[in-house]
Amino acid sequence: MDLAIPLINKLLMQTNIDILRKNKLSVTQGRLVILDIFLQTDGALAHADIEKSISNDFDRVTVYRTLQTFFENGIIHQIPTTDNTVLYALCKDRCEAGNHHDEHVHFICTLCDKTICLDEVTVPQVKLPKGFKPLQKAMVVKGVCAECKN
Ligand SMILES: [Zn+2]
Ligand SMILES: [Zn+2]
Ligand SMILES: [Zn+2]
């Protein structure tokens, strides 16, 4: 894989190196490759998807640690699923280390199996009973995505 010219994402117009530098992370081959996979995908990715895309260049532990680092630095967020796997997707600019703002709805298409971040659709306010303290809010909507509907 040629990493000399970082791929530019059409939507974000950010390169993998830009993102690492912005977050003051050292530039490693593993981080560059994994970030590129995210920049080239419009849906969410599971650990297994990433492992498949990088062939045997990096081991499981490297992938795991890289995802953990990206999560801790506000680069990717986690999306809970019903089958206990965790999906990851790129965050928008507002996220920073230790402080995520990804309270948007996630859409799962039952036809193409993609999980899509609906960045414009925020998770509605939930009124909890007295004494309950919310730590995380997540909402998943299942259906047919715009691409599959056509
Ligand atoms: Zn985030
Ligand atoms: Zn679809
Ligand atoms: Zn998302």
PDB file of C-alpha atoms and ligand atoms in Angstrom:
ATOM      1  CA  MET A   1       0.000   0.000   0.000  1.00  0.00           C
ATOM      2  CA  ASP A   2       1.389   3.402  -0.963  1.00  0.00           C
ATOM      3  CA  LEU A   3       0.991   5.860   1.874  1.00  0.00           C
ATOM      4  CA  ALA A   4       3.059   8.683   0.446  1.00  0.00           C
ATOM      5  CA  ILE A   5      -0.017  10.570  -0.731  1.00  0.00           C
ATOM      6  CA  PRO A   6      -2.787  10.529   1.833  1.00  0.00           C
ATOM      7  CA  LEU A   7      -6.241  10.052   0.407  1.00  0.00           C
ATOM      8  CA  ILE A   8      -8.538  13.008   0.731  1.00  0.00           C
ATOM      9  CA  ASN A   9     -12.047  12.403   1.938  1.00  0.00           C
ATOM     10  CA  LYS A  10     -14.618  14.145  -0.219  1.00  0.00           C
ATOM     11  CA  LEU A  11     -16.895  15.121   2.641  1.00  0.00           C
ATOM     12  CA  LEU A  12     -14.477  16.038   5.362  1.00  0.00           C
ATOM     13  CA  MET A  13     -11.623  17.263   3.182  1.00  0.00           C
ATOM     14  CA  GLN A  14      -9.317  16.067   5.901  1.00  0.00           C
ATOM     15  CA  THR A  15      -6.413  13.732   5.459  1.00  0.00           C
ATOM     16  CA  ASN A  16      -5.318  11.081   7.880  1.00  0.00           C
ATOM     17  CA  ILE A  17      -2.169  13.071   8.693  1.00  0.00           C
ATOM     18  CA  ASP A  18      -4.210  16.251   9.352  1.00  0.00           C
ATOM     19  CA  ILE A  19      -6.352  14.402  11.859  1.00  0.00           C
ATOM     20  CA  LEU A  20      -3.379  12.891  13.697  1.00  0.00           C
ATOM     21  CA  ARG A  21      -1.561  16.237  13.825  1.00  0.00           C
ATOM     22  CA  LYS A  22      -4.651  18.101  14.993  1.00  0.00           C
ATOM     23  CA  ASN A  23      -4.945  15.651  17.871  1.00  0.00           C
ATOM     24  CA  LYS A  24      -1.208  15.760  18.605  1.00  0.00           C
ATOM     25  CA  LEU A  25      -0.851  12.049  17.982  1.00  0.00           C
ATOM     26  CA  SER A  26       2.355  10.646  16.598  1.00  0.00           C
ATOM     27  CA  VAL A  27       2.069   9.505  13.010  1.00  0.00           C
ATOM     28  CA  THR A  28       2.415   5.739  12.773  1.00  0.00           C
ATOM     29  CA  GLN A  29       1.785   3.499   9.816  1.00  0.00           C
ATOM     30  CA  GLY A  30      -1.007   1.673  11.654  1.00  0.00           C
ATOM     31  CA  ARG A  31      -2.825   4.886  12.565  1.00  0.00           C
ATOM     32  CA  LEU A  32      -2.554   6.210   9.012  1.00  0.00           C
ATOM     33  CA  VAL A  33      -3.903   3.027   7.449  1.00  0.00           C
ATOM     34  CA  ILE A  34      -6.799   2.651   9.884  1.00  0.00           C
ATOM     35  CA  LEU A  35      -7.780   6.323   9.591  1.00  0.00           C
ATOM     36  CA  ASP A  36      -7.783   5.997   5.826  1.00  0.00           C
ATOM     37  CA  ILE A  37     -10.222   3.104   6.064  1.00  0.00           C
ATOM     38  CA  PHE A  38     -12.580   5.330   8.064  1.00  0.00           C
ATOM     39  CA  LEU A  39     -12.145   8.260   5.647  1.00  0.00           C
ATOM     40  CA  GLN A  40     -13.061   6.026   2.736  1.00  0.00           C
ATOM     41  CA  THR A  41     -16.190   4.573   4.323  1.00  0.00           C
ATOM     42  CA  ASP A  42     -19.510   6.326   4.642  1.00  0.00           C
ATOM     43  CA  GLY A  43     -20.864   3.906   7.219  1.00  0.00           C
ATOM     44  CA  ALA A  44     -19.704   2.546  10.552  1.00  0.00           C
ATOM     45  CA  LEU A  45     -17.062  -0.156  10.880  1.00  0.00           C
ATOM     46  CA  ALA A  46     -16.595  -3.093  13.192  1.00  0.00           C
ATOM     47  CA  HIS A  47     -13.223  -4.257  14.430  1.00  0.00           C
ATOM     48  CA  ALA A  48     -13.509  -7.243  12.082  1.00  0.00           C
ATOM     49  CA  ASP A  49     -14.143  -4.989   9.032  1.00  0.00           C
ATOM     50  CA  ILE A  50     -10.947  -3.104   9.772  1.00  0.00           C
ATOM     51  CA  GLU A  51      -8.943  -6.295  10.215  1.00  0.00           C
ATOM     52  CA  LYS A  52     -10.202  -7.542   6.865  1.00  0.00           C
ATOM     53  CA  SER A  53      -9.236  -4.322   5.072  1.00  0.00           C
ATOM     54  CA  ILE A  54      -5.666  -4.209   6.343  1.00  0.00           C
ATOM     55  CA  SER A  55      -4.780  -7.797   5.432  1.00  0.00           C
ATOM     56  CA  ASN A  56      -1.969  -9.052   7.641  1.00  0.00           C
ATOM     57  CA  ASP A  57       0.018  -5.862   7.977  1.00  0.00           C
ATOM     58  CA  PHE A  58      -1.022  -5.287  11.584  1.00  0.00           C
ATOM     59  CA  ASP A  59      -2.051  -7.642  14.352  1.00  0.00           C
ATOM     60  CA  ARG A  60      -5.263  -7.613  16.363  1.00  0.00           C
ATOM     61  CA  VAL A  61      -3.662  -5.825  19.295  1.00  0.00           C
ATOM     62  CA  THR A  62      -2.464  -2.971  17.100  1.00  0.00           C
ATOM     63  CA  VAL A  63      -5.946  -2.550  15.636  1.00  0.00           C
ATOM     64  CA  TYR A  64      -7.504  -2.671  19.086  1.00  0.00           C
ATOM     65  CA  ARG A  65      -5.068  -0.139  20.563  1.00  0.00           C
ATOM     66  CA  THR A  66      -5.395   2.188  17.599  1.00  0.00           C
ATOM     67  CA  LEU A  67      -9.195   2.201  17.855  1.00  0.00           C
ATOM     68  CA  GLN A  68      -8.915   2.825  21.588  1.00  0.00           C
ATOM     69  CA  THR A  69      -6.557   5.768  20.997  1.00  0.00           C
ATOM     70  CA  PHE A  70      -8.851   7.237  18.341  1.00  0.00           C
ATOM     71  CA  PHE A  71     -11.836   6.863  20.646  1.00  0.00           C
ATOM     72  CA  GLU A  72     -10.047   8.499  23.594  1.00  0.00           C
ATOM     73  CA  ASN A  73      -8.993  11.419  21.416  1.00  0.00           C
ATOM     74  CA  GLY A  74     -12.429  12.186  20.009  1.00  0.00           C
ATOM     75  CA  ILE A  75     -11.631  10.968  16.498  1.00  0.00           C
ATOM     76  CA  ILE A  76     -14.090   8.068  16.363  1.00  0.00           C
ATOM     77  CA  HIS A  77     -17.169   7.237  18.425  1.00  0.00           C
ATOM     78  CA  GLN A  78     -18.704   3.938  19.391  1.00  0.00           C
ATOM     79  CA  ILE A  79     -22.118   2.811  18.261  1.00  0.00           C
ATOM     80  CA  PRO A  80     -23.825   0.159  20.367  1.00  0.00           C
ATOM     81  CA  THR A  81     -25.429  -2.742  18.519  1.00  0.00           C
ATOM     82  CA  THR A  82     -27.949  -5.331  19.579  1.00  0.00           C
ATOM     83  CA  ASP A  83     -25.580  -8.271  19.103  1.00  0.00           C
ATOM     84  CA  ASN A  84     -22.905  -6.895  21.447  1.00  0.00           C
ATOM     85  CA  THR A  85     -20.416  -5.997  18.758  1.00  0.00           C
ATOM     86  CA  VAL A  86     -19.200  -2.417  18.807  1.00  0.00           C
ATOM     87  CA  LEU A  87     -19.163  -0.306  15.694  1.00  0.00           C
ATOM     88  CA  TYR A  88     -17.007   2.755  15.175  1.00  0.00           C
ATOM     89  CA  ALA A  89     -17.550   5.843  13.033  1.00  0.00           C
ATOM     90  CA  LEU A  90     -15.671   9.093  12.505  1.00  0.00           C
ATOM     91  CA  CYS A  91     -16.621  11.986  14.767  1.00  0.00           C
ATOM     92  CA  LYS A  92     -17.346  15.485  13.621  1.00  0.00           C
ATOM     93  CA  ASP A  93     -15.135  18.411  14.576  1.00  0.00           C
ATOM     94  CA  ARG A  94     -16.887  19.126  17.846  1.00  0.00           C
ATOM     95  CA  CYS A  95     -15.486  16.040  19.561  1.00  0.00           C
ATOM     96  CA  GLU A  96     -12.297  16.267  21.536  1.00  0.00           C
ATOM     97  CA  ALA A  97     -10.240  14.111  23.881  1.00  0.00           C
ATOM     98  CA  GLY A  98     -12.417  12.799  26.694  1.00  0.00           C
ATOM     99  CA  ASN A  99     -15.409  14.754  25.468  1.00  0.00           C
ATOM    100  CA  HIS A 100     -17.625  13.313  22.757  1.00  0.00           C
ATOM    101  CA  HIS A 101     -20.708  15.054  21.366  1.00  0.00           C
ATOM    102  CA  ASP A 102     -22.136  12.306  19.201  1.00  0.00           C
ATOM    103  CA  GLU A 103     -25.722  12.368  20.361  1.00  0.00           C
ATOM    104  CA  HIS A 104     -27.090  11.696  16.912  1.00  0.00           C
ATOM    105  CA  VAL A 105     -29.354   8.904  15.767  1.00  0.00           C
ATOM    106  CA  HIS A 106     -27.775   5.896  14.073  1.00  0.00           C
ATOM    107  CA  PHE A 107     -29.599   4.240  11.223  1.00  0.00           C
ATOM    108  CA  ILE A 108     -29.218   0.566  10.387  1.00  0.00           C
ATOM    109  CA  CYS A 109     -30.276  -0.401   6.864  1.00  0.00           C
ATOM    110  CA  THR A 110     -31.748  -3.878   6.855  1.00  0.00           C
ATOM    111  CA  LEU A 111     -31.002  -4.305   3.139  1.00  0.00           C
ATOM    112  CA  CYS A 112     -27.348  -3.255   2.808  1.00  0.00           C
ATOM    113  CA  ASP A 113     -26.503  -3.782   6.494  1.00  0.00           C
ATOM    114  CA  LYS A 114     -24.813  -0.392   6.720  1.00  0.00           C
ATOM    115  CA  THR A 115     -24.910   1.620   9.934  1.00  0.00           C
ATOM    116  CA  ILE A 116     -25.087   5.304   9.094  1.00  0.00           C
ATOM    117  CA  CYS A 117     -24.512   8.342  11.333  1.00  0.00           C
ATOM    118  CA  LEU A 118     -27.460  10.724  11.001  1.00  0.00           C
ATOM    119  CA  ASP A 119     -25.459  13.712  12.181  1.00  0.00           C
ATOM    120  CA  GLU A 120     -28.352  16.143  11.803  1.00  0.00           C
ATOM    121  CA  VAL A 121     -30.815  14.043  13.791  1.00  0.00           C
ATOM    122  CA  THR A 122     -30.219  14.405  17.522  1.00  0.00           C
ATOM    123  CA  VAL A 123     -31.330  11.874  20.107  1.00  0.00           C
ATOM    124  CA  PRO A 124     -34.456  13.284  21.785  1.00  0.00           C
ATOM    125  CA  GLN A 125     -34.437  14.388  25.397  1.00  0.00           C
ATOM    126  CA  VAL A 126     -35.488  11.660  27.802  1.00  0.00           C
ATOM    127  CA  LYS A 127     -37.058  12.553  31.123  1.00  0.00           C
ATOM    128  CA  LEU A 128     -35.765  10.109  33.714  1.00  0.00           C
ATOM    129  CA  PRO A 129     -37.344   9.392  37.090  1.00  0.00           C
ATOM    130  CA  LYS A 130     -35.955  11.152  40.139  1.00  0.00           C
ATOM    131  CA  GLY A 131     -32.593   9.807  41.269  1.00  0.00           C
ATOM    132  CA  PHE A 132     -31.541   8.476  37.861  1.00  0.00           C
ATOM    133  CA  LYS A 133     -28.418   9.911  36.316  1.00  0.00           C
ATOM    134  CA  PRO A 134     -27.886   9.392  32.572  1.00  0.00           C
ATOM    135  CA  LEU A 135     -24.348   8.651  31.408  1.00  0.00           C
ATOM    136  CA  GLN A 136     -24.898   7.954  27.751  1.00  0.00           C
ATOM    137  CA  LYS A 137     -27.777   8.273  25.330  1.00  0.00           C
ATOM    138  CA  ALA A 138     -27.992   6.261  22.137  1.00  0.00           C
ATOM    139  CA  MET A 139     -30.734   5.705  19.614  1.00  0.00           C
ATOM    140  CA  VAL A 140     -30.776   3.278  16.743  1.00  0.00           C
ATOM    141  CA  VAL A 141     -33.386   3.304  13.972  1.00  0.00           C
ATOM    142  CA  LYS A 142     -33.719   0.326  11.643  1.00  0.00           C
ATOM    143  CA  GLY A 143     -35.112   0.598   8.154  1.00  0.00           C
ATOM    144  CA  VAL A 144     -34.196   1.058   4.519  1.00  0.00           C
ATOM    145  CA  CYS A 145     -31.591   3.707   3.650  1.00  0.00           C
ATOM    146  CA  ALA A 146     -32.017   6.264   0.853  1.00  0.00           C
ATOM    147  CA  GLU A 147     -29.651   4.407  -1.455  1.00  0.00           C
ATOM    148  CA  CYS A 148     -31.467   1.082  -1.129  1.00  0.00           C
ATOM    149  CA  LYS A 149     -34.903   2.683  -1.462  1.00  0.00           C
ATOM    150  CA  ASN A 150     -34.191   3.682  -5.073  1.00  0.00           C
TER     151      ASN A 150
HETATM  152 ZN    ZN B   1     -17.201  11.877  19.069  1.00  0.00          ZN
HETATM  153 ZN    ZN B   2     -29.118   0.453   2.472  1.00  0.00          ZN
HETATM  154 ZN    ZN B   3     -22.395   8.314  14.639  1.00  0.00          ZN
END
